[in-house]
Amino acid sequence: MPDLALYTWNAWLVEMVLNRYVNASCNQARVQSLVEKVREAFVEVFDENTWIEPSTRDWLKKKLTRIGARIGYNDNALDLKLANELAEMLVIPDEMSPIEQVMIIGRASWMDSKMDIGDRIDDVTMVNAYNLDGDHIAIPMALIRLPFFASDAPLEVHYGGVGFVIGHEFTHTYDGWHERGLPRGDPGNDTDEFYEKQQCLIDEFGNVEHHSEFYNVTVVGDGDTQKRETIADNNGVRTAFRAYRKERLRLFGNNPPKWPGLQKYTNDQMFFIAVAQGWCGRVPDVKSEDDHWQAGPHPPGRIRLNENMKNFEHFGPAFKCPLNSPMNPEHKCRVWRRIKKH
């Protein structure tokens, strides 16, 4: 019963982390607020998608409003009495009769279902958020503590960090949305335009070259395999940025405060720096990165970040990148919401 063993160990570990390292309830409440503000921004994005048929847009918005969020830890994660009971159940004496063994396993399975042990949001070692079959998004405990999150951090850190993750996971709700027979008006209208926008990202990531040091060849990514992740990135940063700008205006008007010691950066720049910070990582070895690029559903972090940022029309102006420079091309891929022409 590996799930029960994991739960028992994790309950003790969660209790220690929450008590010693995480202002758990405060961080959880702050992230819940981010969830609602990013959700609100995504609804606004749907309203601006004039290419989507009205019936489809209504369905998409209703679906978004119903998505739940599991943040940080389950309430039962701190139930050490339950954890100790489960620990005792993990040991089944050899002399126990088969019927008694079945009864214990049945009791443990019932607890497994009751505690939702399979939902690992309280796993203090996991830093990956995820979307649960389009019904919930899950933000694990490791993402609502330092170095990823602090309740008293500036808005730019909140929205550029966890806010971007929330937007990304919300977008996964609509993975392959036109293959599911969703309600829509003219099937040849919004469907065709969606695939045209999606194809832009497929082509872009399918043409990014990467020189493999391990295999000593130049390879390109698989834009089709990676499309769900690149679409989620493409919209995630936009919804987070929209929510951030709206909250910044509400709190500070047109005069937001600068970060102490970092006054040379604008607030928008700090948002993008916070986004980039989330992609900092160590690649175990050259072969791992090369294999990941060729076969994985996620492009490598460096490529994933740069390609996403150059498609976002607010990034280039924030850093004064000239038009048609590498990080500010004239043609930008965008799936959710049409770029307004000025």
mmCIF file of C-alpha atoms in Angstrom:
data_model
loop_
_atom_site.group_PDB
_atom_site.id
_atom_site.type_symbol
_atom_site.label_atom_id
_atom_site.label_comp_id
_atom_site.label_asym_id
_atom_site.label_seq_id
_atom_site.Cartn_x
_atom_site.Cartn_y
_atom_site.Cartn_z
ATOM 1 C CA MET A 1 0.000 0.000 0.000
ATOM 2 C CA PRO A 2 2.477 2.635 -1.153
ATOM 3 C CA ASP A 3 -0.099 5.444 -1.198
ATOM 4 C CA LEU A 4 -0.851 4.913 2.481
ATOM 5 C CA ALA A 5 2.831 4.832 3.347
ATOM 6 C CA LEU A 6 3.339 8.064 1.426
ATOM 7 C CA TYR A 7 0.399 9.667 3.210
ATOM 8 C CA THR A 8 1.668 8.660 6.629
ATOM 9 C CA TRP A 9 5.158 10.014 6.031
ATOM 10 C CA ASN A 10 3.878 13.131 4.325
ATOM 11 C CA ALA A 11 1.453 13.975 7.131
ATOM 12 C CA TRP A 12 4.347 14.193 9.568
ATOM 13 C CA LEU A 13 6.450 16.149 7.086
ATOM 14 C CA VAL A 14 3.616 18.540 6.245
ATOM 15 C CA GLU A 15 3.029 19.274 9.905
ATOM 16 C CA MET A 16 6.699 20.188 10.338
ATOM 17 C CA VAL A 17 6.882 22.359 7.213
ATOM 18 C CA LEU A 18 3.650 24.228 7.924
ATOM 19 C CA ASN A 19 4.573 24.930 11.515
ATOM 20 C CA ARG A 20 8.196 25.911 10.915
ATOM 21 C CA TYR A 21 8.538 27.295 7.404
ATOM 22 C CA VAL A 22 5.201 28.343 5.941
ATOM 23 C CA ASN A 23 2.651 30.916 6.997
ATOM 24 C CA ALA A 24 0.221 28.377 5.610
ATOM 25 C CA SER A 25 -3.215 29.919 6.118
ATOM 26 C CA CYS A 26 -2.059 33.381 5.062
ATOM 27 C CA ASN A 27 -0.309 32.119 1.931
ATOM 28 C CA GLN A 28 -3.231 29.875 1.057
ATOM 29 C CA ALA A 29 -5.683 32.768 1.308
ATOM 30 C CA ARG A 30 -3.438 35.012 -0.792
ATOM 31 C CA VAL A 31 -3.120 32.399 -3.521
ATOM 32 C CA GLN A 32 -6.891 31.869 -3.496
ATOM 33 C CA SER A 33 -7.269 35.586 -4.132
ATOM 34 C CA LEU A 34 -4.847 35.280 -7.070
ATOM 35 C CA VAL A 35 -6.897 32.405 -8.454
ATOM 36 C CA GLU A 36 -10.051 34.528 -8.517
ATOM 37 C CA LYS A 37 -8.358 37.571 -10.048
ATOM 38 C CA VAL A 38 -6.700 35.519 -12.795
ATOM 39 C CA ARG A 39 -10.001 33.732 -13.416
ATOM 40 C CA GLU A 40 -11.707 37.121 -13.802
ATOM 41 C CA ALA A 41 -9.040 38.206 -16.290
ATOM 42 C CA PHE A 42 -9.541 35.024 -18.319
ATOM 43 C CA VAL A 43 -13.305 35.659 -18.507
ATOM 44 C CA GLU A 44 -12.525 39.110 -19.905
ATOM 45 C CA VAL A 45 -10.248 37.499 -22.476
ATOM 46 C CA PHE A 46 -13.101 35.279 -23.677
ATOM 47 C CA ASP A 47 -15.344 38.336 -24.013
ATOM 48 C CA GLU A 48 -12.787 39.887 -26.386
ATOM 49 C CA ASN A 49 -12.525 36.796 -28.581
ATOM 50 C CA THR A 50 -14.873 37.962 -31.296
ATOM 51 C CA TRP A 51 -13.941 34.994 -33.495
ATOM 52 C CA ILE A 52 -15.583 32.524 -31.077
ATOM 53 C CA GLU A 53 -19.237 31.723 -31.663
ATOM 54 C CA PRO A 54 -21.498 33.114 -28.877
ATOM 55 C CA SER A 55 -22.723 29.662 -27.781
ATOM 56 C CA THR A 56 -19.151 28.395 -27.525
ATOM 57 C CA ARG A 57 -18.038 31.482 -25.614
ATOM 58 C CA ASP A 58 -20.839 31.033 -23.090
ATOM 59 C CA TRP A 59 -19.828 27.398 -22.549
ATOM 60 C CA LEU A 60 -16.154 28.313 -22.112
ATOM 61 C CA LYS A 61 -16.954 31.004 -19.556
ATOM 62 C CA LYS A 62 -19.304 28.759 -17.560
ATOM 63 C CA LYS A 63 -16.674 26.048 -17.521
ATOM 64 C CA LEU A 64 -14.085 28.489 -16.210
ATOM 65 C CA THR A 65 -16.298 29.739 -13.385
ATOM 66 C CA ARG A 66 -16.849 26.158 -12.178
ATOM 67 C CA ILE A 67 -13.204 25.147 -11.945
ATOM 68 C CA GLY A 68 -12.164 24.566 -8.359
ATOM 69 C CA ALA A 69 -8.736 25.214 -6.858
ATOM 70 C CA ARG A 70 -6.868 23.014 -4.404
ATOM 71 C CA ILE A 71 -4.135 25.051 -2.804
ATOM 72 C CA GLY A 72 -1.241 24.072 -0.602
ATOM 73 C CA TYR A 73 -2.579 21.201 1.461
ATOM 74 C CA ASN A 74 -5.688 19.239 2.303
ATOM 75 C CA ASP A 75 -7.137 19.939 5.733
ATOM 76 C CA ASN A 76 -6.573 16.278 6.594
ATOM 77 C CA ALA A 77 -2.848 16.656 5.934
ATOM 78 C CA LEU A 78 -2.380 17.694 9.577
ATOM 79 C CA ASP A 79 -4.376 14.813 11.023
ATOM 80 C CA LEU A 80 -1.494 13.069 12.791
ATOM 81 C CA LYS A 81 -3.926 10.754 14.595
ATOM 82 C CA LEU A 82 -5.074 9.447 11.222
ATOM 83 C CA ALA A 83 -1.471 9.214 10.029
ATOM 84 C CA ASN A 84 -0.529 7.087 13.049
ATOM 85 C CA GLU A 85 -3.552 4.855 12.511
ATOM 86 C CA LEU A 86 -2.593 4.360 8.890
ATOM 87 C CA ALA A 87 0.982 3.579 9.905
ATOM 88 C CA GLU A 88 -0.245 0.774 12.145
ATOM 89 C CA MET A 89 -2.383 -0.581 9.313
ATOM 90 C CA LEU A 90 0.631 -0.837 7.032
ATOM 91 C CA VAL A 91 1.941 -3.766 9.085
ATOM 92 C CA ILE A 92 -0.129 -6.908 8.567
ATOM 93 C CA PRO A 93 1.064 -9.822 10.774
ATOM 94 C CA ASP A 94 1.669 -13.113 8.983
ATOM 95 C CA GLU A 95 -0.521 -14.951 11.471
ATOM 96 C CA MET A 96 -3.546 -12.801 10.575
ATOM 97 C CA SER A 97 -6.244 -14.693 8.720
ATOM 98 C CA PRO A 98 -6.992 -13.847 5.055
ATOM 99 C CA ILE A 99 -10.394 -12.463 6.037
ATOM 100 C CA GLU A 100 -8.810 -10.143 8.617
ATOM 101 C CA GLN A 101 -6.255 -8.999 6.050
ATOM 102 C CA VAL A 102 -9.029 -8.224 3.543
ATOM 103 C CA MET A 103 -10.897 -6.242 6.203
ATOM 104 C CA ILE A 104 -7.804 -4.129 6.979
ATOM 105 C CA ILE A 105 -7.094 -3.498 3.294
ATOM 106 C CA GLY A 106 -10.747 -2.546 2.804
ATOM 107 C CA ARG A 107 -10.569 -0.111 5.704
ATOM 108 C CA ALA A 108 -7.339 1.383 4.320
ATOM 109 C CA SER A 109 -8.867 1.721 0.846
ATOM 110 C CA TRP A 110 -11.848 3.538 2.346
ATOM 111 C CA MET A 111 -9.460 5.963 4.086
ATOM 112 C CA ASP A 112 -7.568 6.384 0.833
ATOM 113 C CA SER A 113 -10.781 7.503 -0.867
ATOM 114 C CA LYS A 114 -11.913 9.642 2.079
ATOM 115 C CA MET A 115 -8.590 11.451 2.417
ATOM 116 C CA ASP A 116 -8.105 11.817 -1.357
ATOM 117 C CA ILE A 117 -4.564 10.580 -0.878
ATOM 118 C CA GLY A 118 -3.959 10.493 -4.623
ATOM 119 C CA ASP A 119 -4.180 14.286 -4.755
ATOM 120 C CA ARG A 120 -0.628 15.227 -3.832
ATOM 121 C CA ILE A 121 -1.085 18.964 -3.295
ATOM 122 C CA ASP A 122 0.353 18.528 0.186
ATOM 123 C CA ASP A 123 3.517 16.859 -1.117
ATOM 124 C CA VAL A 124 6.210 19.238 0.113
ATOM 125 C CA THR A 125 8.659 17.930 -2.484
ATOM 126 C CA MET A 126 6.542 18.639 -5.594
ATOM 127 C CA VAL A 127 6.797 22.021 -7.340
ATOM 128 C CA ASN A 128 4.617 21.277 -10.370
ATOM 129 C CA ALA A 129 1.075 22.603 -10.442
ATOM 130 C CA TYR A 130 -1.413 20.647 -12.526
ATOM 131 C CA ASN A 131 -4.943 20.549 -13.899
ATOM 132 C CA LEU A 132 -7.192 17.741 -12.634
ATOM 133 C CA ASP A 133 -9.230 16.640 -15.650
ATOM 134 C CA GLY A 134 -10.494 20.145 -16.304
ATOM 135 C CA ASP A 135 -12.402 20.282 -12.995
ATOM 136 C CA HIS A 136 -9.753 21.603 -10.597
ATOM 137 C CA ILE A 137 -6.378 23.198 -10.664
ATOM 138 C CA ALA A 138 -3.899 22.146 -7.991
ATOM 139 C CA ILE A 139 -1.193 24.378 -6.524
ATOM 140 C CA PRO A 140 1.097 22.217 -4.347
ATOM 141 C CA MET A 141 2.407 23.388 -1.006
ATOM 142 C CA ALA A 142 5.948 23.771 -2.342
ATOM 143 C CA LEU A 143 4.733 26.541 -4.664
ATOM 144 C CA ILE A 144 3.239 28.658 -1.878
ATOM 145 C CA ARG A 145 6.462 29.004 0.106
ATOM 146 C CA LEU A 146 9.878 30.518 -0.458
ATOM 147 C CA PRO A 147 11.591 30.797 -2.865
ATOM 148 C CA PHE A 148 8.439 30.725 -5.017
ATOM 149 C CA PHE A 149 6.002 32.694 -2.897
ATOM 150 C CA ALA A 150 5.640 34.901 0.167
ATOM 151 C CA SER A 151 2.381 36.547 1.197
ATOM 152 C CA ASP A 152 4.095 39.895 1.783
ATOM 153 C CA ALA A 153 6.001 39.928 -1.525
ATOM 154 C CA PRO A 154 5.231 42.651 -4.123
ATOM 155 C CA LEU A 155 2.445 42.216 -6.651
ATOM 156 C CA GLU A 156 4.947 41.553 -9.433
ATOM 157 C CA VAL A 157 6.227 38.426 -7.663
ATOM 158 C CA HIS A 158 2.728 37.145 -6.950
ATOM 159 C CA TYR A 159 1.376 37.583 -10.462
ATOM 160 C CA GLY A 160 4.577 36.863 -12.391
ATOM 161 C CA GLY A 161 5.182 33.727 -10.326
ATOM 162 C CA VAL A 162 2.137 31.846 -9.063
ATOM 163 C CA GLY A 163 -0.259 34.039 -11.068
ATOM 164 C CA PHE A 164 1.329 32.857 -14.309
ATOM 165 C CA VAL A 165 1.099 29.238 -13.114
ATOM 166 C CA ILE A 166 -2.608 29.695 -12.366
ATOM 167 C CA GLY A 167 -3.272 31.155 -15.825
ATOM 168 C CA HIS A 168 -1.332 28.294 -17.400
ATOM 169 C CA GLU A 169 -3.329 25.632 -15.539
ATOM 170 C CA PHE A 170 -6.664 27.322 -16.235
ATOM 171 C CA THR A 171 -5.819 27.223 -19.947
ATOM 172 C CA HIS A 172 -5.211 23.463 -19.797
ATOM 173 C CA THR A 173 -8.936 23.099 -19.107
ATOM 174 C CA TYR A 174 -9.497 23.683 -22.807
ATOM 175 C CA ASP A 175 -6.869 21.315 -24.183
ATOM 176 C CA GLY A 176 -8.257 19.898 -27.411
ATOM 177 C CA TRP A 177 -11.549 21.729 -26.855
ATOM 178 C CA HIS A 178 -12.824 21.329 -30.425
ATOM 179 C CA GLU A 179 -12.248 17.584 -30.398
ATOM 180 C CA ARG A 180 -14.738 17.185 -27.531
ATOM 181 C CA GLY A 181 -17.858 18.204 -29.420
ATOM 182 C CA LEU A 182 -18.438 21.399 -27.491
ATOM 183 C CA PRO A 183 -21.509 23.471 -28.414
ATOM 184 C CA ARG A 184 -20.871 26.062 -31.074
ATOM 185 C CA GLY A 185 -22.746 27.891 -33.799
ATOM 186 C CA ASP A 186 -21.150 27.597 -37.222
ATOM 187 C CA PRO A 187 -18.638 24.708 -36.957
ATOM 188 C CA GLY A 188 -16.597 26.140 -39.811
ATOM 189 C CA ASN A 189 -16.106 29.532 -38.214
ATOM 190 C CA ASP A 190 -14.527 29.464 -34.766
ATOM 191 C CA THR A 191 -13.033 26.005 -35.350
ATOM 192 C CA ASP A 192 -10.974 27.070 -38.346
ATOM 193 C CA GLU A 193 -9.681 30.211 -36.677
ATOM 194 C CA PHE A 194 -8.729 28.331 -33.516
ATOM 195 C CA TYR A 195 -6.683 25.830 -35.505
ATOM 196 C CA GLU A 196 -5.057 28.618 -37.476
ATOM 197 C CA LYS A 197 -3.953 30.313 -34.253
ATOM 198 C CA GLN A 198 -2.826 27.006 -32.772
ATOM 199 C CA GLN A 199 -0.839 26.183 -35.913
ATOM 200 C CA CYS A 200 1.153 29.386 -35.472
ATOM 201 C CA LEU A 201 2.635 28.015 -32.234
ATOM 202 C CA ILE A 202 3.102 24.532 -33.682
ATOM 203 C CA ASP A 203 5.116 25.991 -36.558
ATOM 204 C CA GLU A 204 7.105 28.291 -34.304
ATOM 205 C CA PHE A 205 8.261 25.623 -31.854
ATOM 206 C CA GLY A 206 8.696 23.128 -34.660
ATOM 207 C CA ASN A 207 11.273 25.427 -36.241
ATOM 208 C CA VAL A 208 13.314 26.348 -33.171
ATOM 209 C CA GLU A 209 16.752 24.834 -33.680
ATOM 210 C CA HIS A 210 18.827 23.456 -30.853
ATOM 211 C CA HIS A 211 22.346 22.138 -31.287
ATOM 212 C CA SER A 212 22.650 18.887 -29.395
ATOM 213 C CA GLU A 213 26.048 18.712 -27.752
ATOM 214 C CA PHE A 214 25.477 15.096 -26.767
ATOM 215 C CA TYR A 215 24.406 13.853 -30.206
ATOM 216 C CA ASN A 216 26.420 16.519 -32.069
ATOM 217 C CA VAL A 217 23.530 17.341 -34.406
ATOM 218 C CA THR A 218 21.141 20.246 -34.807
ATOM 219 C CA VAL A 219 17.588 19.260 -33.910
ATOM 220 C CA VAL A 220 14.244 21.007 -33.882
ATOM 221 C CA GLY A 221 11.383 20.684 -31.421
ATOM 222 C CA ASP A 222 8.117 18.851 -31.916
ATOM 223 C CA GLY A 223 5.640 21.714 -32.072
ATOM 224 C CA ASP A 224 2.638 19.414 -32.370
ATOM 225 C CA THR A 225 3.519 17.321 -29.303
ATOM 226 C CA GLN A 226 4.235 20.458 -27.297
ATOM 227 C CA LYS A 227 1.224 22.498 -28.415
ATOM 228 C CA ARG A 228 -0.859 22.083 -25.259
ATOM 229 C CA GLU A 229 1.958 23.374 -23.082
ATOM 230 C CA THR A 230 2.901 26.221 -25.404
ATOM 231 C CA ILE A 231 -0.731 27.332 -25.709
ATOM 232 C CA ALA A 232 -1.059 27.265 -21.909
ATOM 233 C CA ASP A 233 2.126 29.355 -21.590
ATOM 234 C CA ASN A 234 0.942 31.725 -24.301
ATOM 235 C CA ASN A 235 -2.290 32.502 -22.503
ATOM 236 C CA GLY A 236 -1.021 32.043 -18.953
ATOM 237 C CA VAL A 237 1.312 35.025 -19.076
ATOM 238 C CA ARG A 238 -1.358 37.188 -20.704
ATOM 239 C CA THR A 239 -4.074 36.501 -18.179
ATOM 240 C CA ALA A 240 -1.631 36.918 -15.277
ATOM 241 C CA PHE A 241 -0.353 40.211 -16.696
ATOM 242 C CA ARG A 242 -3.886 41.499 -17.267
ATOM 243 C CA ALA A 243 -4.863 40.586 -13.710
ATOM 244 C CA TYR A 244 -1.648 42.154 -12.374
ATOM 245 C CA ARG A 245 -2.171 45.450 -14.222
ATOM 246 C CA LYS A 246 -5.773 45.634 -13.029
ATOM 247 C CA GLU A 247 -4.839 44.979 -9.388
ATOM 248 C CA ARG A 248 -1.919 47.406 -9.550
ATOM 249 C CA LEU A 249 -4.182 50.158 -10.825
ATOM 250 C CA ARG A 250 -6.757 49.418 -8.121
ATOM 251 C CA LEU A 251 -4.203 49.570 -5.312
ATOM 252 C CA PHE A 252 -1.808 52.272 -6.472
ATOM 253 C CA GLY A 253 -3.439 54.179 -9.319
ATOM 254 C CA ASN A 254 -0.872 55.458 -11.800
ATOM 255 C CA ASN A 255 1.946 55.704 -9.255
ATOM 256 C CA PRO A 256 2.894 52.161 -8.148
ATOM 257 C CA PRO A 257 5.813 51.806 -5.721
ATOM 258 C CA LYS A 258 9.230 50.617 -6.885
ATOM 259 C CA TRP A 259 11.166 47.807 -5.272
ATOM 260 C CA PRO A 260 13.793 48.926 -2.732
ATOM 261 C CA GLY A 261 17.221 48.587 -4.320
ATOM 262 C CA LEU A 262 15.741 47.780 -7.742
ATOM 263 C CA GLN A 263 14.441 51.182 -8.751
ATOM 264 C CA LYS A 264 16.189 50.959 -12.132
ATOM 265 C CA TYR A 265 13.565 48.421 -13.206
ATOM 266 C CA THR A 266 9.995 49.358 -14.062
ATOM 267 C CA ASN A 267 7.112 47.520 -12.469
ATOM 268 C CA ASP A 268 6.314 45.756 -15.740
ATOM 269 C CA GLN A 269 9.937 44.665 -16.048
ATOM 270 C CA MET A 270 9.818 43.219 -12.549
ATOM 271 C CA PHE A 271 6.729 41.218 -13.495
ATOM 272 C CA PHE A 272 8.597 39.617 -16.393
ATOM 273 C CA ILE A 273 11.678 39.037 -14.252
ATOM 274 C CA ALA A 274 9.433 37.204 -11.786
ATOM 275 C CA VAL A 275 8.091 35.056 -14.647
ATOM 276 C CA ALA A 276 11.650 34.243 -15.749
ATOM 277 C CA GLN A 277 12.696 33.413 -12.187
ATOM 278 C CA GLY A 278 10.245 30.536 -12.207
ATOM 279 C CA TRP A 279 12.168 28.890 -15.035
ATOM 280 C CA CYS A 280 15.529 28.924 -13.300
ATOM 281 C CA GLY A 281 16.755 25.387 -12.872
ATOM 282 C CA ARG A 282 19.637 23.004 -13.157
ATOM 283 C CA VAL A 283 19.800 20.535 -16.042
ATOM 284 C CA PRO A 284 21.177 17.206 -14.759
ATOM 285 C CA ASP A 285 23.238 16.589 -17.886
ATOM 286 C CA VAL A 286 23.466 17.516 -21.553
ATOM 287 C CA LYS A 287 21.798 14.306 -22.735
ATOM 288 C CA SER A 288 18.747 14.908 -20.522
ATOM 289 C CA GLU A 289 18.189 18.350 -22.032
ATOM 290 C CA ASP A 290 18.629 17.079 -25.587
ATOM 291 C CA ASP A 291 16.251 14.149 -25.086
ATOM 292 C CA HIS A 292 13.732 16.423 -23.380
ATOM 293 C CA TRP A 293 13.767 18.852 -26.289
ATOM 294 C CA GLN A 294 13.164 16.173 -28.895
ATOM 295 C CA ALA A 295 10.517 14.058 -27.184
ATOM 296 C CA GLY A 296 9.030 15.812 -24.152
ATOM 297 C CA PRO A 297 5.644 17.586 -24.047
ATOM 298 C CA HIS A 298 7.376 20.580 -22.406
ATOM 299 C CA PRO A 299 10.044 22.510 -24.319
ATOM 300 C CA PRO A 300 13.217 23.168 -22.284
ATOM 301 C CA GLY A 301 12.782 26.070 -19.871
ATOM 302 C CA ARG A 302 15.113 28.491 -21.668
ATOM 303 C CA ILE A 303 13.446 27.999 -25.052
ATOM 304 C CA ARG A 304 9.980 27.831 -23.539
ATOM 305 C CA LEU A 305 10.459 31.161 -21.761
ATOM 306 C CA ASN A 306 12.070 33.092 -24.623
ATOM 307 C CA GLU A 307 9.611 31.935 -27.285
ATOM 308 C CA ASN A 308 6.666 32.755 -25.027
ATOM 309 C CA MET A 309 7.940 36.208 -24.102
ATOM 310 C CA LYS A 310 8.668 37.279 -27.670
ATOM 311 C CA ASN A 311 5.051 36.437 -28.565
ATOM 312 C CA PHE A 312 3.705 38.728 -25.861
ATOM 313 C CA GLU A 313 3.149 42.231 -27.182
ATOM 314 C CA HIS A 314 3.841 43.864 -23.795
ATOM 315 C CA PHE A 315 7.268 42.291 -23.329
ATOM 316 C CA GLY A 316 9.178 44.098 -26.101
ATOM 317 C CA PRO A 317 8.017 47.601 -25.118
ATOM 318 C CA ALA A 318 8.698 46.881 -21.432
ATOM 319 C CA PHE A 319 12.387 46.292 -22.192
ATOM 320 C CA LYS A 320 12.539 48.697 -25.168
ATOM 321 C CA CYS A 321 13.280 45.914 -27.652
ATOM 322 C CA PRO A 322 13.185 47.384 -31.197
ATOM 323 C CA LEU A 323 10.471 46.053 -33.479
ATOM 324 C CA ASN A 324 11.690 43.007 -35.428
ATOM 325 C CA SER A 325 14.486 42.372 -32.932
ATOM 326 C CA PRO A 326 14.786 38.751 -31.681
ATOM 327 C CA MET A 327 12.533 39.352 -28.666
ATOM 328 C CA ASN A 328 10.043 41.637 -30.413
ATOM 329 C CA PRO A 329 9.123 40.208 -33.835
ATOM 330 C CA GLU A 330 6.392 41.925 -35.793
ATOM 331 C CA HIS A 331 4.488 38.676 -36.237
ATOM 332 C CA LYS A 332 3.437 37.176 -32.910
ATOM 333 C CA CYS A 333 1.531 33.967 -32.210
ATOM 334 C CA ARG A 334 -1.507 34.410 -30.032
ATOM 335 C CA VAL A 335 -4.277 31.880 -29.474
ATOM 336 C CA TRP A 336 -6.714 33.395 -27.013
ATOM 337 C CA ARG A 337 -7.725 36.912 -28.013
ATOM 338 C CA ARG A 338 -7.002 38.791 -31.171
ATOM 339 C CA ILE A 339 -4.295 41.450 -31.189
ATOM 340 C CA LYS A 340 -5.853 44.872 -31.612
ATOM 341 C CA LYS A 341 -4.475 46.884 -34.490
ATOM 342 C CA HIS A 342 -3.691 50.504 -33.714
#
